[in-house]
Short mmCIF file of C-alpha atoms and ligand atoms in Angstrom, two decimals:
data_model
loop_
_atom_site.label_atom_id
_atom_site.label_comp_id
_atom_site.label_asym_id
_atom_site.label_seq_id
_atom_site.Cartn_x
_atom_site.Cartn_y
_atom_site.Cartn_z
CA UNK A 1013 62.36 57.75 68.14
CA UNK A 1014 61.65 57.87 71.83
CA UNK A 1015 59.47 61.44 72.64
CA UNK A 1016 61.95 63.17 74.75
CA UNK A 1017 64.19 63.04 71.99
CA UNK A 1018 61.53 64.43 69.52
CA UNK A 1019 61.22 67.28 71.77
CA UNK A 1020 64.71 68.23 71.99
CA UNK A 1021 65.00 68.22 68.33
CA UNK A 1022 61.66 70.23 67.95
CA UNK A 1023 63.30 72.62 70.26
CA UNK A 1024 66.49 73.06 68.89
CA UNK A 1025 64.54 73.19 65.65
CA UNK A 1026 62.54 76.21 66.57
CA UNK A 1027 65.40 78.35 67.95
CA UNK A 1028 67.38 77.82 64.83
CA UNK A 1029 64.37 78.78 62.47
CA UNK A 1030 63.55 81.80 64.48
CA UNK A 1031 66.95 82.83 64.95
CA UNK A 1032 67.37 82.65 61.21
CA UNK A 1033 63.91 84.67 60.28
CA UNK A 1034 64.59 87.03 62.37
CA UNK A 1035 61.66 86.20 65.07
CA UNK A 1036 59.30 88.14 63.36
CA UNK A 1037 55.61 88.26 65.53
CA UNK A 1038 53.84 86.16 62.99
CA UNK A 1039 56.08 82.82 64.02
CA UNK A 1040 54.34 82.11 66.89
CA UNK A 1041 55.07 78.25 67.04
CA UNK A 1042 57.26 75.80 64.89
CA UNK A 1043 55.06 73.05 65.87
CA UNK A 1044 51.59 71.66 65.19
CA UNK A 1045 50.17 69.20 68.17
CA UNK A 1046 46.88 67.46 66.66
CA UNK A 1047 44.91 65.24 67.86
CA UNK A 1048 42.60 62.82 65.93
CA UNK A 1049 39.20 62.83 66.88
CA UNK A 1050 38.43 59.78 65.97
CA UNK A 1051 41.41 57.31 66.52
CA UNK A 1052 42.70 59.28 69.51
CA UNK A 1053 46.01 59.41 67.48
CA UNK A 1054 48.83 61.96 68.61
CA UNK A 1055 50.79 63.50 65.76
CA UNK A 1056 53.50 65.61 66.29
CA UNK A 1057 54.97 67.93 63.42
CA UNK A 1058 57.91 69.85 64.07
CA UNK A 1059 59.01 72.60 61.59
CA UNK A 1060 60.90 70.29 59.36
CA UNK A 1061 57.29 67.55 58.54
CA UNK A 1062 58.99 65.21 61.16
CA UNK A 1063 55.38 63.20 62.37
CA UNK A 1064 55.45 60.02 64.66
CA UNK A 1065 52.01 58.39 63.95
CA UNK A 1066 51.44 55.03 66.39
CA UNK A 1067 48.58 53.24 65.17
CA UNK A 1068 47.35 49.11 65.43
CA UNK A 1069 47.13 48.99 61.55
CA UNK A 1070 49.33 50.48 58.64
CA UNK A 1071 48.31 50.04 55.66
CA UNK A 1072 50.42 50.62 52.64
CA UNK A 1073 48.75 50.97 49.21
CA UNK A 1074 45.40 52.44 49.20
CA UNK A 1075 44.45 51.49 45.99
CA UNK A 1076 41.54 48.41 44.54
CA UNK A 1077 42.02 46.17 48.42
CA UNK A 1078 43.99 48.74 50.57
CA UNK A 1079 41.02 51.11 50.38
CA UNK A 1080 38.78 48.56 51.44
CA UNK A 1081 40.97 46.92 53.96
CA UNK A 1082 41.44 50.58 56.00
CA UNK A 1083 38.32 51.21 55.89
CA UNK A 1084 37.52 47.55 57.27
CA UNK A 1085 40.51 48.15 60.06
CA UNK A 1086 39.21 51.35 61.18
CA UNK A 1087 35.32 50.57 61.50
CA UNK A 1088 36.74 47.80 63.37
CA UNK A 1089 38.15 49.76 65.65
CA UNK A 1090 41.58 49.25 65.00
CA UNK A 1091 43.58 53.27 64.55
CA UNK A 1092 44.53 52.84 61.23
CA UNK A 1093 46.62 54.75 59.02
CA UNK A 1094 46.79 54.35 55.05
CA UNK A 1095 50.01 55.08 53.93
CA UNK A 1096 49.46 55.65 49.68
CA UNK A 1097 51.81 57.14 47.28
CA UNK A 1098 49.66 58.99 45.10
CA UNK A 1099 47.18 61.74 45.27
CA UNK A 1100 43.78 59.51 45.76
CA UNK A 1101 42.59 56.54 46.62
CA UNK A 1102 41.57 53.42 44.26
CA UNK A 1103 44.37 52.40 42.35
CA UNK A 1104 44.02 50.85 39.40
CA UNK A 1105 40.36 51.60 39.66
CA UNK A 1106 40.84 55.30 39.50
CA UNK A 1107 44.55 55.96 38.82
CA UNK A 1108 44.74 53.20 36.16
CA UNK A 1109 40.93 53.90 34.78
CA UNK A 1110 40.03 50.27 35.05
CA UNK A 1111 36.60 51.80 36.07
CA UNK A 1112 34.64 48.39 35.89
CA UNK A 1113 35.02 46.24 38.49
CA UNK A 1114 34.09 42.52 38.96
CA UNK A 1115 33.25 40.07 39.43
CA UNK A 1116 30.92 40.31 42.53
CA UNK A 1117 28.14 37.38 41.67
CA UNK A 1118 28.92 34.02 39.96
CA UNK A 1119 25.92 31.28 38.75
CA UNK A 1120 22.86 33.63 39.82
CA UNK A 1121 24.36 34.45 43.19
CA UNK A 1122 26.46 37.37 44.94
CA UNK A 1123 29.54 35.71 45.89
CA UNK A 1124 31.28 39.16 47.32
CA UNK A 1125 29.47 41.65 49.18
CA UNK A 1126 30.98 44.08 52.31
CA UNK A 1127 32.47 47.15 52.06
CA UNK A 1128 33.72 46.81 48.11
CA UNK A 1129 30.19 46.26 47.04
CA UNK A 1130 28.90 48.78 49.85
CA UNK A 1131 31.57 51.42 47.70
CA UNK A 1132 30.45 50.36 43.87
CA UNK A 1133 26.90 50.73 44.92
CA UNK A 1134 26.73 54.00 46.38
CA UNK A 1135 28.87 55.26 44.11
CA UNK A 1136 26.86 54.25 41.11
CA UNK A 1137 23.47 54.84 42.88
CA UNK A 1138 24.96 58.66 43.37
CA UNK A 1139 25.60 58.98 40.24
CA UNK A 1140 22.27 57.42 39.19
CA UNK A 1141 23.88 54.28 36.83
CA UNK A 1142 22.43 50.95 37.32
CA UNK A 1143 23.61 47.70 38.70
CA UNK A 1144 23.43 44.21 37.00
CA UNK A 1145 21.11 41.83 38.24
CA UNK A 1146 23.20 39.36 39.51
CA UNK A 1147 20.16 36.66 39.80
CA UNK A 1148 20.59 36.34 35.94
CA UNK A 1149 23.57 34.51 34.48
CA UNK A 1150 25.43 36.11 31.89
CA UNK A 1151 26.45 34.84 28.98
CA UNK A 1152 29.71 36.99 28.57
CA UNK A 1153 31.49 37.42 31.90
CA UNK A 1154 32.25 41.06 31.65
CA UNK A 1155 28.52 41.77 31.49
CA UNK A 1156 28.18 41.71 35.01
CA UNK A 1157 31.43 43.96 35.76
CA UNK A 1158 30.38 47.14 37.47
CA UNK A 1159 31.00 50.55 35.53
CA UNK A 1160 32.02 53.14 38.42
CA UNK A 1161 32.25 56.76 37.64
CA UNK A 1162 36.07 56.89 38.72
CA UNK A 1163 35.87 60.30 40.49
CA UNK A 1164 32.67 59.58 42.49
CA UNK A 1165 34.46 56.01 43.45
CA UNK A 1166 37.58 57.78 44.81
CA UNK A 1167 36.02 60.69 46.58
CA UNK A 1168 33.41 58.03 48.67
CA UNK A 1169 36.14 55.84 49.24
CA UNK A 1170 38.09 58.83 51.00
CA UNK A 1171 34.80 59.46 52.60
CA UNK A 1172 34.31 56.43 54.22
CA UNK A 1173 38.23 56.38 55.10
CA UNK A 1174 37.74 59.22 57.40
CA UNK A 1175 34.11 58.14 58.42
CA UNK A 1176 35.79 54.79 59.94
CA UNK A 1177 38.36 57.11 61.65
CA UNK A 1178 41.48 56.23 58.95
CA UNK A 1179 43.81 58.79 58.91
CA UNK A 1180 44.96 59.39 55.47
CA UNK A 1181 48.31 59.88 53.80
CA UNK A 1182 48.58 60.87 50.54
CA UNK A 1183 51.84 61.51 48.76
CA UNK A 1184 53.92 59.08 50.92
CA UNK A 1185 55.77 55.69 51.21
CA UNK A 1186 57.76 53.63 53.27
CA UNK A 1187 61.37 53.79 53.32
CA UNK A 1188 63.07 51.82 55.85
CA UNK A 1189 61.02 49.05 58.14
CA UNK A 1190 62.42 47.63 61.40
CA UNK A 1191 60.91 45.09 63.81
CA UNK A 1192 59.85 46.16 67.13
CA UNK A 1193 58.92 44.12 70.50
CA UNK A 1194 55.28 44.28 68.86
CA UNK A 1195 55.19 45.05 65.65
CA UNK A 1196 56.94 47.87 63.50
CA UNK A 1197 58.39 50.86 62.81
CA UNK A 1198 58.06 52.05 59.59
CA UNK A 1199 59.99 55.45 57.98
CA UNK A 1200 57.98 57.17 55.24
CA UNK A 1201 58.67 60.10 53.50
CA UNK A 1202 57.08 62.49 51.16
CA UNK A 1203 57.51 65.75 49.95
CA UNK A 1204 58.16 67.74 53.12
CA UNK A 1205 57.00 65.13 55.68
CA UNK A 1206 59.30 62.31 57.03
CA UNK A 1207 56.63 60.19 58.85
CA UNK A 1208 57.89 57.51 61.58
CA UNK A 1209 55.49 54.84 62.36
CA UNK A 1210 54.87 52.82 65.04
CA UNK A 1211 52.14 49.89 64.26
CA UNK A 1212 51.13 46.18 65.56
CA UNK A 1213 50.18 44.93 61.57
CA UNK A 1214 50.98 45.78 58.45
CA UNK A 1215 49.22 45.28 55.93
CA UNK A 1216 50.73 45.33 52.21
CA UNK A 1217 48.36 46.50 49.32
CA UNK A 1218 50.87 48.20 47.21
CA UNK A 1219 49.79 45.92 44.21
CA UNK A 1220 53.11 44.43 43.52
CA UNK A 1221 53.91 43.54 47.40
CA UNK A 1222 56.91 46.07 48.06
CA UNK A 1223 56.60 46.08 51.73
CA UNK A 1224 56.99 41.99 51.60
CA UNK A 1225 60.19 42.97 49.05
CA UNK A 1226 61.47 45.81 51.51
CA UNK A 1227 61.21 42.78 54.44
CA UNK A 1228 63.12 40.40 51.65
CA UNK A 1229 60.23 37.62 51.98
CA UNK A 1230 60.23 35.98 48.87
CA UNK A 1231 58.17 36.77 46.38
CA UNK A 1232 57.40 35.31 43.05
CA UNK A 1233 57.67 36.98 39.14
CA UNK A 1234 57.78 35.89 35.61
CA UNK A 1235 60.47 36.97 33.23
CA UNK A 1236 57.91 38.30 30.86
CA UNK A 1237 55.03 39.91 32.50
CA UNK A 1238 51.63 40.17 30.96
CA UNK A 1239 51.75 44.22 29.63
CA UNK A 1240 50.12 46.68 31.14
CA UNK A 1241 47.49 49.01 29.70
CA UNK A 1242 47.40 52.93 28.60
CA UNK A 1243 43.53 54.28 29.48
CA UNK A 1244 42.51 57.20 27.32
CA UNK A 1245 39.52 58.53 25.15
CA UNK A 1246 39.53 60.06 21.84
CA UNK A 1247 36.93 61.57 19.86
CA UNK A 1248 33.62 61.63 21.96
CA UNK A 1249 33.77 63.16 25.39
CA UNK A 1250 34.76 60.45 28.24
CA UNK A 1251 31.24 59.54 30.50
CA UNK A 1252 32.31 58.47 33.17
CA UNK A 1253 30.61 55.69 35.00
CA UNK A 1254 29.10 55.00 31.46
CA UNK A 1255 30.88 53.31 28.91
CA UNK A 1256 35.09 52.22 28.82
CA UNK A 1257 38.18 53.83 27.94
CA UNK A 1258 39.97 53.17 25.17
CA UNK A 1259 43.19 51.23 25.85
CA UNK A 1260 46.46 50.20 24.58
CA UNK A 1261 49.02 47.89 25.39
CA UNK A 1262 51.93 49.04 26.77
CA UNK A 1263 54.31 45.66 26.79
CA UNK A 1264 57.25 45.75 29.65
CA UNK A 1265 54.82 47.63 31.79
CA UNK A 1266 56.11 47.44 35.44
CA UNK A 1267 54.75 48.61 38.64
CA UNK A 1268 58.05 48.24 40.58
CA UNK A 1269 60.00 51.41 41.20
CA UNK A 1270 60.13 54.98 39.80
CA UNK A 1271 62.19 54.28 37.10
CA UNK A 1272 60.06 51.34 35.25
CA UNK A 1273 57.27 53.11 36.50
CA UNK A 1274 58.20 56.32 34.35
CA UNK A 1275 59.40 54.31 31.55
CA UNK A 1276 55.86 53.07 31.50
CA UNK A 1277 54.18 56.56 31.49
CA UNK A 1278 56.20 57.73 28.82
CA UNK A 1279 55.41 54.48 26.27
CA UNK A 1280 51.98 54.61 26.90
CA UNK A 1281 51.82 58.44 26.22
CA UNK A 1282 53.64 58.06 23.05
CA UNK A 1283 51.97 55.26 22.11
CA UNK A 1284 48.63 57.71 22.29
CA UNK A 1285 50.30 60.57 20.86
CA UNK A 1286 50.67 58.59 17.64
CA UNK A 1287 47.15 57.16 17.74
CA UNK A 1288 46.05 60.80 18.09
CA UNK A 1289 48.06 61.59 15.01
CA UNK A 1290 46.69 58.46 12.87
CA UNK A 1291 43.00 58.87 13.84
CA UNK A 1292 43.50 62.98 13.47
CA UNK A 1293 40.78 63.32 16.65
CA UNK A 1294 40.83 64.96 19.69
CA UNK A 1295 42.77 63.58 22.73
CA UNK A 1296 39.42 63.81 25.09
CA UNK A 1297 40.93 61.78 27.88
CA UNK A 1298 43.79 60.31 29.48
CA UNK A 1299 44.66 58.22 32.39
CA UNK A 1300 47.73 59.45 34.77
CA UNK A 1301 49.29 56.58 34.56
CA UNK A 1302 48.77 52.84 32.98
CA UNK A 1303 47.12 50.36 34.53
CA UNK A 1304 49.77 47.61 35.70
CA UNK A 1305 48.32 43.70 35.72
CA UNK A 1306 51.63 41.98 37.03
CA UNK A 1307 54.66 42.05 38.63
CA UNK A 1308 55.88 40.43 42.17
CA UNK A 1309 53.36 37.93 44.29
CA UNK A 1310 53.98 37.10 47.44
CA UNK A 1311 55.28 33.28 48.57
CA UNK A 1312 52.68 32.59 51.01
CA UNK A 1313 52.05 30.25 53.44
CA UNK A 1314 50.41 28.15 50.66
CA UNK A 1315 50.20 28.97 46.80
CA UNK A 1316 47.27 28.85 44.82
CA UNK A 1317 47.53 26.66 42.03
CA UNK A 1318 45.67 26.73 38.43
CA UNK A 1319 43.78 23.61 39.36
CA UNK A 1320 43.18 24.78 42.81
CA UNK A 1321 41.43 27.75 40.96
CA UNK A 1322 39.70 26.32 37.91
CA UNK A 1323 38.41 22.87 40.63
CA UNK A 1324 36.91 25.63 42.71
CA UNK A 1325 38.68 24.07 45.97
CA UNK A 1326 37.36 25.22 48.92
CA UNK A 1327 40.36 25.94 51.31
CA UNK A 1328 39.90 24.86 54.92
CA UNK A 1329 40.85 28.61 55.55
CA UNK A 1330 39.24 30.35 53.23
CA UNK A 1331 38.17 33.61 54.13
CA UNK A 1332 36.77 35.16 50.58
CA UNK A 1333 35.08 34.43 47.29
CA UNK A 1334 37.05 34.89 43.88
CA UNK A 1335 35.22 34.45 40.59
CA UNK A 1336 36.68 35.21 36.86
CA UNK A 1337 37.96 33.26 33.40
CA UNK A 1338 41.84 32.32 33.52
CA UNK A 1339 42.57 35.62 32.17
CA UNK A 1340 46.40 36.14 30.27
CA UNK A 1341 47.28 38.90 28.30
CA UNK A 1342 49.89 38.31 25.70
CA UNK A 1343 51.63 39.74 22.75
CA UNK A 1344 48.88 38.85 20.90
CA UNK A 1345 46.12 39.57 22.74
CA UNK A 1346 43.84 37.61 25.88
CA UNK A 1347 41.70 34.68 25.49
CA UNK A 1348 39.72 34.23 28.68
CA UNK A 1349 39.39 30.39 29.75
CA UNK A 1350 36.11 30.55 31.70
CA UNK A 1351 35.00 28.42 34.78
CA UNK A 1352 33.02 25.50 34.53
CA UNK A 1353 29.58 26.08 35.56
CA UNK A 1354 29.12 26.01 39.24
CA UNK A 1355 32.67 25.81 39.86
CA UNK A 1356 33.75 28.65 42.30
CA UNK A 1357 37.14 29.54 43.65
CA UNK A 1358 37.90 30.40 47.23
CA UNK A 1359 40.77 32.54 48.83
CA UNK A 1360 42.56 30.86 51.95
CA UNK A 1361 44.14 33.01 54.55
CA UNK A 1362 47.22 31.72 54.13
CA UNK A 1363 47.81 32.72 50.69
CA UNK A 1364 47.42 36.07 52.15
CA UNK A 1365 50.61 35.86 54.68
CA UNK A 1366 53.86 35.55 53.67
CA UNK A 1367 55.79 32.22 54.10
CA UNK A 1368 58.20 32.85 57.35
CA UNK A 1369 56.32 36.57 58.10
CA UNK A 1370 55.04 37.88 61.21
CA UNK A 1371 52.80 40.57 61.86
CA UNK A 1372 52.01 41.66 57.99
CA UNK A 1373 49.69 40.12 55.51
CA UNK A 1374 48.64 41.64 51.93
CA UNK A 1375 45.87 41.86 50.09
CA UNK A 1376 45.49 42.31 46.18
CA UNK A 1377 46.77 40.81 42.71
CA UNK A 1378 49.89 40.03 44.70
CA UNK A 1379 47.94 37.34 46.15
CA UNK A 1380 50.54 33.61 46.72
CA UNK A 1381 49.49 32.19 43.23
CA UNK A 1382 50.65 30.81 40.27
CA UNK A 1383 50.50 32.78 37.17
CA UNK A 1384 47.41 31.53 35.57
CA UNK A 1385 45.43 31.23 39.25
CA UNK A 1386 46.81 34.68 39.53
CA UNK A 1387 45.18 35.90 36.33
CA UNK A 1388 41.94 35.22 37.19
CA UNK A 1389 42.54 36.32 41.30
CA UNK A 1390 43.78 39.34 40.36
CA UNK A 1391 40.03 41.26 39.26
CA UNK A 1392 38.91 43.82 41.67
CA UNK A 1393 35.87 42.61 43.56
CA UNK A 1394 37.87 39.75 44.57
CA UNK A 1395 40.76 42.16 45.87
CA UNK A 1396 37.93 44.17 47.60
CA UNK A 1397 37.26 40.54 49.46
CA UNK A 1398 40.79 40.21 49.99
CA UNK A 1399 41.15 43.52 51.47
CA UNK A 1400 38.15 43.52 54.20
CA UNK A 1401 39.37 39.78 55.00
CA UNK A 1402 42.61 41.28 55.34
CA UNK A 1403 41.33 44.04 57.23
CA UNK A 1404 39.69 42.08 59.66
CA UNK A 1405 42.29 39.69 60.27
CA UNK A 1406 45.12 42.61 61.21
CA UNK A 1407 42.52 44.22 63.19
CA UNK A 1408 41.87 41.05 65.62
CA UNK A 1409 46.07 40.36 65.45
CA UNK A 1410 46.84 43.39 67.27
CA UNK A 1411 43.67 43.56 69.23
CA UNK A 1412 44.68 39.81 70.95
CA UNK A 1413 48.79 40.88 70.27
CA UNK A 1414 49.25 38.32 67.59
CA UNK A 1415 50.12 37.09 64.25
CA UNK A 1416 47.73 37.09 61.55
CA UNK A 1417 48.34 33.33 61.07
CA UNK A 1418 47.63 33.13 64.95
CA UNK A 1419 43.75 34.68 64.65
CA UNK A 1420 41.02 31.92 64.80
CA UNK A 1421 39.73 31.51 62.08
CA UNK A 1422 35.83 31.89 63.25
CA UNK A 1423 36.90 35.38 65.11
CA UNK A 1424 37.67 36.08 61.29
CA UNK A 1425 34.36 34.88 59.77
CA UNK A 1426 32.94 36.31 62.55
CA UNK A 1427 33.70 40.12 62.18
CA UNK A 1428 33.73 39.43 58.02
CA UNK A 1429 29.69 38.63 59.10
CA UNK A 1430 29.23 41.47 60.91
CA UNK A 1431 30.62 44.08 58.69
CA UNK A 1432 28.64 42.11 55.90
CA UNK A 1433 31.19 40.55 53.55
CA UNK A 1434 30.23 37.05 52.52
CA UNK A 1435 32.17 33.95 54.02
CA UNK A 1436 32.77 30.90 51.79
CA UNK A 1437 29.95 28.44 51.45
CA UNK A 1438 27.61 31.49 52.67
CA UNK A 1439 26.66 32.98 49.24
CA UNK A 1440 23.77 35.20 49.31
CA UNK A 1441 20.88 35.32 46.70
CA UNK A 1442 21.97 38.88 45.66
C1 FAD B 209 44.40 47.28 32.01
C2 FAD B 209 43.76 46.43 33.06
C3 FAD B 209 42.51 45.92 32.86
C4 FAD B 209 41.87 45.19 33.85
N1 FAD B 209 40.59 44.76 33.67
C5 FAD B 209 39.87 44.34 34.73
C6 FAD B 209 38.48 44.12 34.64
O1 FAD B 209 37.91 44.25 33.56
N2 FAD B 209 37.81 43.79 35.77
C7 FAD B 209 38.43 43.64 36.96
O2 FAD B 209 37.78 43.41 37.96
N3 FAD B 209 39.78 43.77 37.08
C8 FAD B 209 40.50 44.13 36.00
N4 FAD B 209 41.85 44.31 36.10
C9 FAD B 209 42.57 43.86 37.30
C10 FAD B 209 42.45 44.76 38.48
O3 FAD B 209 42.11 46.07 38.10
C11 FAD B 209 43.75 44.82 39.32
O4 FAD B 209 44.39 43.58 39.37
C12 FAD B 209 43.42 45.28 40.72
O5 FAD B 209 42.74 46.53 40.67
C13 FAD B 209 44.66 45.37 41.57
O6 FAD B 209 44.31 45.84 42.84
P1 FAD B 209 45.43 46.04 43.95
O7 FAD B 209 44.76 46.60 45.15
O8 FAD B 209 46.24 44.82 44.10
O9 FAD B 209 46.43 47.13 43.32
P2 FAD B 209 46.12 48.63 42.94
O10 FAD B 209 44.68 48.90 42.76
O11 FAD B 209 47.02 48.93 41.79
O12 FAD B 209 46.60 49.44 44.22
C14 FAD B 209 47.93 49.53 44.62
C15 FAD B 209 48.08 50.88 45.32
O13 FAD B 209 49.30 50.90 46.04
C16 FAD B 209 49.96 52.15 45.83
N5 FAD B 209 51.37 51.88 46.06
C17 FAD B 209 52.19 51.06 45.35
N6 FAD B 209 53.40 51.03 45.91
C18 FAD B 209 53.35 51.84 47.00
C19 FAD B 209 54.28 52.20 48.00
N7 FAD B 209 55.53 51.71 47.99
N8 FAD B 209 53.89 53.05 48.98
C20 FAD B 209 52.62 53.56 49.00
N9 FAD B 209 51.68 53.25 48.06
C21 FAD B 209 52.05 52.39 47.10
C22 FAD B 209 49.59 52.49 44.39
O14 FAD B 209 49.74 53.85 44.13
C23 FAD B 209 48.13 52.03 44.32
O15 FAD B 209 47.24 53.03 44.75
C24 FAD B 209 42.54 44.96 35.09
C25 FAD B 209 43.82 45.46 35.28
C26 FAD B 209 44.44 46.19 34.29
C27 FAD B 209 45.80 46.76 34.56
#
């Protein structure tokens, strides 16, 4: 939408409402003109939450890597806005309760640092928990996950959102995406607000790649996905930050749309309603939603296979670390197939970027994998790596007006450096 014409229809906007309240003294204006200090941004509302946001980076998703990835975009100087459908930030990590993320050191070394790590540490610091000591090797691989108090984690990440200048929108998603000369325009809505925005790079973080499927890239899925997981507490009191949440399967589980999405609220719920009855304790906690481990990847520019994964290939592109067992959940239950010792997985850039996409990369368990290289990708500190590598690279694409396949590769490495992540082959002692 071209300005003029947003100001004749915020005019013609504000005679009709006045005319139809009667002018009364207290409508002075119809419209809100704000300017963000920090990204310079112009948003315009007009009576009816019609805002055209023009930024360098849109995120979509601000969940486990989209949190990470604004926040990387924005202290990079790109204006960034986060674009996320719910009411906070952190995903699965927070929405889903999967409060223990990992894995963020492999064979006595920190393998992922940068702004995910920067996040788990301050959070649990604040709320005075204590980290693992990553110079010892464990012998289970969950003992070095990260307990987060979930409501701390959220509440810094929005924090540092805003600190790095991203402006925020909860309550939102996109709804129709159109190429422009250099870049996109994307139409969100939410209650009351139909947002238009005009960006360079999108970057996809919605878990399950939705932008990619709203573009129709391909994107990958198995006819039975691994279920997804119900997050509650009976009993005892939930400490948060302290010890886990119970959990229950809920099979079919599927992050795609509204409808599978309620489906899945409503088995899980049910499924604790009749644990509540059978145990006869007190309901002490419960998770909004379930936590969802699979549903679309993207086709990327190359896939990562099993063997690519359990070798521990080191990808001419690589821009992060991944470490975790071959991890499927079945019917039955998981059986993690552990690494080899020493063996450690790396994350190429061009798994990142759709096959045949310009100007939009992702970041998260929707990751160009196979299924089992998927299952072990998909654990949060390695989307945290994902999203800052992710961040970086759509930050330096629309700074130089280019793809994300198009940014050198050292650039990359370069501003990963300086905003402390860890680069492949660069593992630090911890
Ligand atoms: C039950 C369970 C147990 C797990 N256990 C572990 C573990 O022990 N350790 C570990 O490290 N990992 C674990 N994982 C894996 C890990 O938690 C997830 O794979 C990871 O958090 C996914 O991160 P993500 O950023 O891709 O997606 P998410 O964190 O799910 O973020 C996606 C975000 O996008 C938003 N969104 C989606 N669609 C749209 C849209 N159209 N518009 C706007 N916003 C949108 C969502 O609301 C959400 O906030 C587990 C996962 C599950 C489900």
């Amino acid at each position: 939408m071209k300005h003029s014409e947003q100001t004749d229809r915020r005019d013609s906007l504000t005679h009709s409402l006045l005319g139809a309240a009667g002018a009364g003294p207290a409508i002075t204006s119809t419209t809100d003109v704000a300017v963000g200090a920090v990204t310079g941004e112009t948003q315009v509302a007009t009576a009816d939450g019609e805002i055209t946001s023009e930024v360098d980076v849109l995120v979509v998703g601000g969940g486990t890597a989209g949190t990470i990835a604004a926040i990387q975009a924005g202290r990079a100087g790109a204006k960034t806005l986060l674009v996320e459908r719910h009411s906070q930030l952190g995903g699965t990590t927070t929405t889903g309760g999967v409060a223990f993320p990992g894995l963020f050191d492999a064979w006595g070394k920190q393998i992922i640092a940068g702004i995910g790590w920067e996040l788990v540490r301050e959070s649990v610091e604040l709320d005075g928990g204590t980290l693992p000591d990553f110079s010892k090797v464990p012998q289970r691989h969950w003992e070095n996950q990260v307990p987060v108090n979930m409501f701390l984690y959220g509440i810094m990440a929005e924090e540092k959102c805003t600190q790095a200048g991203v402006q925020i929108a909860y309550y939102e998603f996109p709804q129709e995406i159109t190429k422009t000369a250099d870049g996109w325009q994307v139409d969100c809505a939410g209650f009351g607000t139909r947002r238009r925005v005009l960006c360079k790079q999108i970057v996809d973080c919605t878990g399950g790649a939705e932008v990619v499927g709203m573009l129709k890239l391909p994107r990958l899925r198995e006819e039975e996905t691994q279920p997804g997981s119900m997050l509650f507490q009976t009993g005892n009191a939930n400490d948060p930050g302290r010890g886990q949440l119970h959990a229950l399967y809920v099979h079919g589980a599927d992050s795609s749309n509204s409808r599978t999405v309620t489906r899945a609220n409503m088995t899980g719920r049910k499924a604790v309603l009749a644990k509540v009855r059978e145990e006869k304790q007190r309901l002490m906690h419960l998770q909004p939603e379930p936590g969802f481990r699979e549903s679309y990847r993207i086709v990327g520019e190359t896939i990562i296979t099993v063997d690519d994964y359990t070798s521990g290939r080191q990808f001419d592109d690589a821009v992060c670390n991944a470490f975790y067992p071959v991890d499927i959940h079945t019917k039955t239950g998981v059986r993690p197939a552990p690494l080899q010792p020493g063996v450690l997985p790396t994350i190429p850039l061009r798994a990142l970027i759709p096959k045949d996409g310009r100007n939009i990369i992702v970041a998260g368990r929707c990751l160009s994998s196979d299924r089992l290289a998927n299952s072990g990708l998909r654990v949060q500190a390695s989307c945290m790596a994902m999203g800052q590598a992710a961040g970086v690279t759509a930050t330096l694409a629309a700074q130089h007006g280019t793809t994300p396949l198009s940014v050198p590769l050292a650039e990359i490495h370069k501003l990963l450096r300086e905003h402390g992540a860890i680069v492949p082959g660069e593992a630090s002692s911890g």
